[in-house]
């Protein structure tokens, strides 16, 4: 089964059981995915991979010596890792599954699982990672655009986005209409947008609470 971005997206498999890890890598590669195996959580943390634009996912055994799957998940969450996680276990531990899902895991597979179920889960998880990555990229671009504004321009931008006229903004900030007009021009030039509505969308993209 060939996936649309399988030649670019990457699936990382972290499992200390070498034969099982190799079998998953073979299955993934046969299906057209780039797959990389890691023998332990320590090995993954020692050289954390970059997150590709095409998406990725981390398939993680929950029970491993020294650093467990849950502990690796906790460390990755703390570091702001973009990798969505699919957990695997051979013990069917419901309590561990609940912990993993509460901490943001996408799915929890109980060994042994069917090949197609595994591949479908990987495909769905990678697609989710692409959506998240694209949203985060747009958010960063919006933040970078707004960061070009001076503090006063940022104030004017917020009032503009809330629909106030130049005269109303001048009254709010105790400055002249002409000064507001100049700041408004700078805001539009620096952000590259042409209307208050676009400005509102840009601010909300950077921060959903940006106009509260």
GROMACS .gro file of C-alpha atoms in nm:
model
  212
    1UNK     CA    1   0.000   0.000   0.000
    2UNK     CA    2   0.160   0.327  -0.108
    3UNK     CA    3   0.074   0.639   0.092
    4UNK     CA    4   0.059   0.986  -0.070
    5UNK     CA    5   0.359   1.119   0.121
    6UNK     CA    6   0.517   0.792   0.219
    7UNK     CA    7   0.843   0.877   0.044
    8UNK     CA    8   0.883   1.184   0.266
    9UNK     CA    9   0.700   1.115   0.591
   10UNK     CA   10   0.893   0.915   0.850
   11UNK     CA   11   0.772   0.656   1.099
   12UNK     CA   12   0.994   0.599   1.405
   13UNK     CA   13   0.960   0.271   1.591
   14UNK     CA   14   1.094   0.251   1.947
   15UNK     CA   15   1.086  -0.105   2.084
   16UNK     CA   16   1.353  -0.297   2.277
   17UNK     CA   17   1.232  -0.629   2.133
   18UNK     CA   18   1.458  -0.647   1.828
   19UNK     CA   19   1.274  -0.916   1.622
   20UNK     CA   20   0.941  -0.739   1.665
   21UNK     CA   21   1.097  -0.400   1.585
   22UNK     CA   22   1.254  -0.539   1.268
   23UNK     CA   23   0.925  -0.697   1.160
   24UNK     CA   24   0.746  -0.361   1.196
   25UNK     CA   25   1.017  -0.182   1.000
   26UNK     CA   26   0.991  -0.441   0.723
   27UNK     CA   27   0.612  -0.406   0.713
   28UNK     CA   28   0.633  -0.026   0.699
   29UNK     CA   29   0.900  -0.023   0.428
   30UNK     CA   30   0.706  -0.275   0.225
   31UNK     CA   31   0.407  -0.042   0.243
   32UNK     CA   32   0.620   0.248   0.115
   33UNK     CA   33   0.700   0.432   0.437
   34UNK     CA   34   1.038   0.559   0.549
   35UNK     CA   35   1.086   0.373   0.875
   36UNK     CA   36   1.358   0.410   1.137
   37UNK     CA   37   1.403   0.181   1.435
   38UNK     CA   38   1.533   0.272   1.781
   39UNK     CA   39   1.633   0.000   2.030
   40UNK     CA   40   1.540   0.208   2.335
   41UNK     CA   41   1.399   0.536   2.456
   42UNK     CA   42   1.755   0.639   2.544
   43UNK     CA   43   1.864   0.582   2.184
   44UNK     CA   44   1.578   0.798   2.057
   45UNK     CA   45   1.654   1.076   2.306
   46UNK     CA   46   2.028   1.064   2.232
   47UNK     CA   47   1.971   1.177   1.873
   48UNK     CA   48   1.620   1.323   1.850
   49UNK     CA   49   1.517   1.335   1.483
   50UNK     CA   50   1.398   1.649   1.309
   51UNK     CA   51   1.030   1.664   1.223
   52UNK     CA   52   0.983   1.654   0.843
   53UNK     CA   53   0.733   1.883   0.667
   54UNK     CA   54   0.570   1.574   0.516
   55UNK     CA   55   0.477   1.448   0.863
   56UNK     CA   56   0.586   1.172   1.095
   57UNK     CA   57   0.478   0.957   1.384
   58UNK     CA   58   0.634   0.771   1.672
   59UNK     CA   59   0.534   0.410   1.735
   60UNK     CA   60   0.631   0.339   2.092
   61UNK     CA   61   0.637   0.030   2.310
   62UNK     CA   62   0.495   0.121   2.647
   63UNK     CA   63   0.700  -0.127   2.853
   64UNK     CA   64   1.076  -0.088   2.813
   65UNK     CA   65   1.362  -0.113   3.066
   66UNK     CA   66   1.513   0.202   3.221
   67UNK     CA   67   1.299   0.462   3.038
   68UNK     CA   68   0.944   0.338   2.977
   69UNK     CA   69   0.726   0.447   2.690
   70UNK     CA   70   0.518   0.664   2.921
   71UNK     CA   71   0.831   0.834   3.057
   72UNK     CA   72   0.954   0.899   2.702
   73UNK     CA   73   0.612   1.047   2.619
   74UNK     CA   74   0.632   1.269   2.929
   75UNK     CA   75   0.979   1.397   2.832
   76UNK     CA   76   0.876   1.462   2.473
   77UNK     CA   77   0.564   1.649   2.583
   78UNK     CA   78   0.772   1.861   2.819
   79UNK     CA   79   1.007   1.945   2.532
   80UNK     CA   80   0.718   2.041   2.301
   81UNK     CA   81   0.785   1.755   2.062
   82UNK     CA   82   0.561   1.760   1.751
   83UNK     CA   83   0.566   1.379   1.711
   84UNK     CA   84   0.222   1.218   1.762
   85UNK     CA   85   0.252   0.886   1.943
   86UNK     CA   86   0.095   0.546   1.886
   87UNK     CA   87   0.158   0.315   2.181
   88UNK     CA   88   0.197  -0.064   2.169
   89UNK     CA   89   0.177  -0.313   2.451
   90UNK     CA   90   0.168  -0.686   2.488
   91UNK     CA   91  -0.002  -0.679   2.825
   92UNK     CA   92  -0.333  -0.504   2.766
   93UNK     CA   93  -0.286  -0.279   3.065
   94UNK     CA   94  -0.596  -0.058   3.067
   95UNK     CA   95  -0.458   0.179   3.329
   96UNK     CA   96  -0.146   0.245   3.122
   97UNK     CA   97  -0.358   0.296   2.811
   98UNK     CA   98  -0.568   0.555   2.992
   99UNK     CA   99  -0.255   0.738   3.110
  100UNK     CA  100  -0.110   0.738   2.759
  101UNK     CA  101  -0.429   0.868   2.598
  102UNK     CA  102  -0.474   1.137   2.864
  103UNK     CA  103  -0.120   1.253   2.788
  104UNK     CA  104  -0.207   1.294   2.421
  105UNK     CA  105  -0.137   0.958   2.255
  106UNK     CA  106  -0.325   0.914   1.928
  107UNK     CA  107  -0.391   0.541   1.967
  108UNK     CA  108  -0.305   0.233   2.170
  109UNK     CA  109  -0.247  -0.102   2.000
  110UNK     CA  110  -0.240  -0.434   2.181
  111UNK     CA  111   0.013  -0.688   2.054
  112UNK     CA  112  -0.032  -0.894   1.848
  113UNK     CA  113  -0.220  -0.671   1.607
  114UNK     CA  114  -0.314  -0.717   1.244
  115UNK     CA  115  -0.083  -0.565   0.983
  116UNK     CA  116  -0.359  -0.365   0.817
  117UNK     CA  117  -0.478  -0.223   1.149
  118UNK     CA  118  -0.122  -0.108   1.221
  119UNK     CA  119  -0.074   0.046   0.875
  120UNK     CA  120  -0.412   0.222   0.890
  121UNK     CA  121  -0.323   0.363   1.232
  122UNK     CA  122   0.012   0.488   1.104
  123UNK     CA  123  -0.149   0.651   0.800
  124UNK     CA  124  -0.409   0.827   1.015
  125UNK     CA  125  -0.148   0.942   1.266
  126UNK     CA  126   0.089   1.078   1.002
  127UNK     CA  127  -0.201   1.266   0.839
  128UNK     CA  128  -0.281   1.416   1.180
  129UNK     CA  129   0.083   1.518   1.223
  130UNK     CA  130   0.078   1.693   0.884
  131UNK     CA  131  -0.234   1.890   0.979
  132UNK     CA  132  -0.082   1.991   1.313
  133UNK     CA  133   0.249   2.084   1.153
  134UNK     CA  134   0.084   2.303   0.889
  135UNK     CA  135  -0.124   2.480   1.155
  136UNK     CA  136   0.184   2.540   1.367
  137UNK     CA  137   0.374   2.673   1.064
  138UNK     CA  138   0.093   2.922   0.990
  139UNK     CA  139   0.086   3.024   1.357
  140UNK     CA  140   0.462   3.087   1.360
  141UNK     CA  141   0.442   3.289   1.038
  142UNK     CA  142   0.165   3.505   1.188
  143UNK     CA  143   0.368   3.561   1.504
  144UNK     CA  144   0.676   3.657   1.303
  145UNK     CA  145   0.470   3.903   1.098
  146UNK     CA  146   0.325   4.071   1.408
  147UNK     CA  147   0.666   4.076   1.576
  148UNK     CA  148   0.776   4.334   1.317
  149UNK     CA  149   0.542   4.591   1.476
  150UNK     CA  150   0.655   4.839   1.739
  151UNK     CA  151   0.466   4.830   2.072
  152UNK     CA  152   0.256   5.132   1.968
  153UNK     CA  153   0.185   4.983   1.625
  154UNK     CA  154   0.077   4.661   1.794
  155UNK     CA  155  -0.170   4.859   2.007
  156UNK     CA  156  -0.310   5.031   1.699
  157UNK     CA  157  -0.328   4.695   1.517
  158UNK     CA  158  -0.535   4.543   1.796
  159UNK     CA  159  -0.785   4.830   1.798
  160UNK     CA  160  -0.806   4.818   1.418
  161UNK     CA  161  -0.875   4.446   1.430
  162UNK     CA  162  -1.153   4.512   1.681
  163UNK     CA  163  -1.316   4.745   1.427
  164UNK     CA  164  -1.241   5.088   1.572
  165UNK     CA  165  -1.200   5.388   1.342
  166UNK     CA  166  -0.888   5.606   1.339
  167UNK     CA  167  -1.071   5.870   1.542
  168UNK     CA  168  -1.182   5.613   1.804
  169UNK     CA  169  -0.830   5.471   1.830
  170UNK     CA  170  -0.687   5.820   1.869
  171UNK     CA  171  -0.922   5.879   2.159
  172UNK     CA  172  -0.836   5.543   2.322
  173UNK     CA  173  -0.461   5.605   2.298
  174UNK     CA  174  -0.472   5.981   2.357
  175UNK     CA  175  -0.287   6.056   2.035
  176UNK     CA  176  -0.378   6.249   1.720
  177UNK     CA  177  -0.578   6.111   1.428
  178UNK     CA  178  -0.281   6.176   1.202
  179UNK     CA  179  -0.050   5.972   1.426
  180UNK     CA  180  -0.297   5.683   1.418
  181UNK     CA  181  -0.310   5.710   1.039
  182UNK     CA  182   0.070   5.685   1.019
  183UNK     CA  183   0.077   5.386   1.256
  184UNK     CA  184  -0.200   5.224   1.054
  185UNK     CA  185   0.003   5.256   0.734
  186UNK     CA  186   0.306   5.103   0.906
  187UNK     CA  187   0.095   4.813   1.035
  188UNK     CA  188  -0.036   4.736   0.687
  189UNK     CA  189   0.310   4.767   0.529
  190UNK     CA  190   0.487   4.553   0.786
  191UNK     CA  191   0.227   4.276   0.793
  192UNK     CA  192   0.156   4.286   0.420
  193UNK     CA  193  -0.223   4.290   0.463
  194UNK     CA  194  -0.483   4.531   0.332
  195UNK     CA  195  -0.783   4.532   0.567
  196UNK     CA  196  -0.884   4.526   0.931
  197UNK     CA  197  -1.057   4.191   0.875
  198UNK     CA  198  -0.733   4.035   0.748
  199UNK     CA  199  -0.551   4.189   1.043
  200UNK     CA  200  -0.801   4.032   1.284
  201UNK     CA  201  -0.748   3.691   1.124
  202UNK     CA  202  -0.369   3.734   1.147
  203UNK     CA  203  -0.384   3.823   1.518
  204UNK     CA  204  -0.617   3.531   1.595
  205UNK     CA  205  -0.396   3.293   1.397
  206UNK     CA  206  -0.099   3.399   1.608
  207UNK     CA  207  -0.299   3.377   1.930
  208UNK     CA  208  -0.664   3.261   1.950
  209UNK     CA  209  -0.703   3.486   2.258
  210UNK     CA  210  -0.528   3.778   2.093
  211UNK     CA  211  -0.840   3.994   2.071
  212UNK     CA  212  -0.991   3.911   2.411
   0.00000   0.00000   0.00000
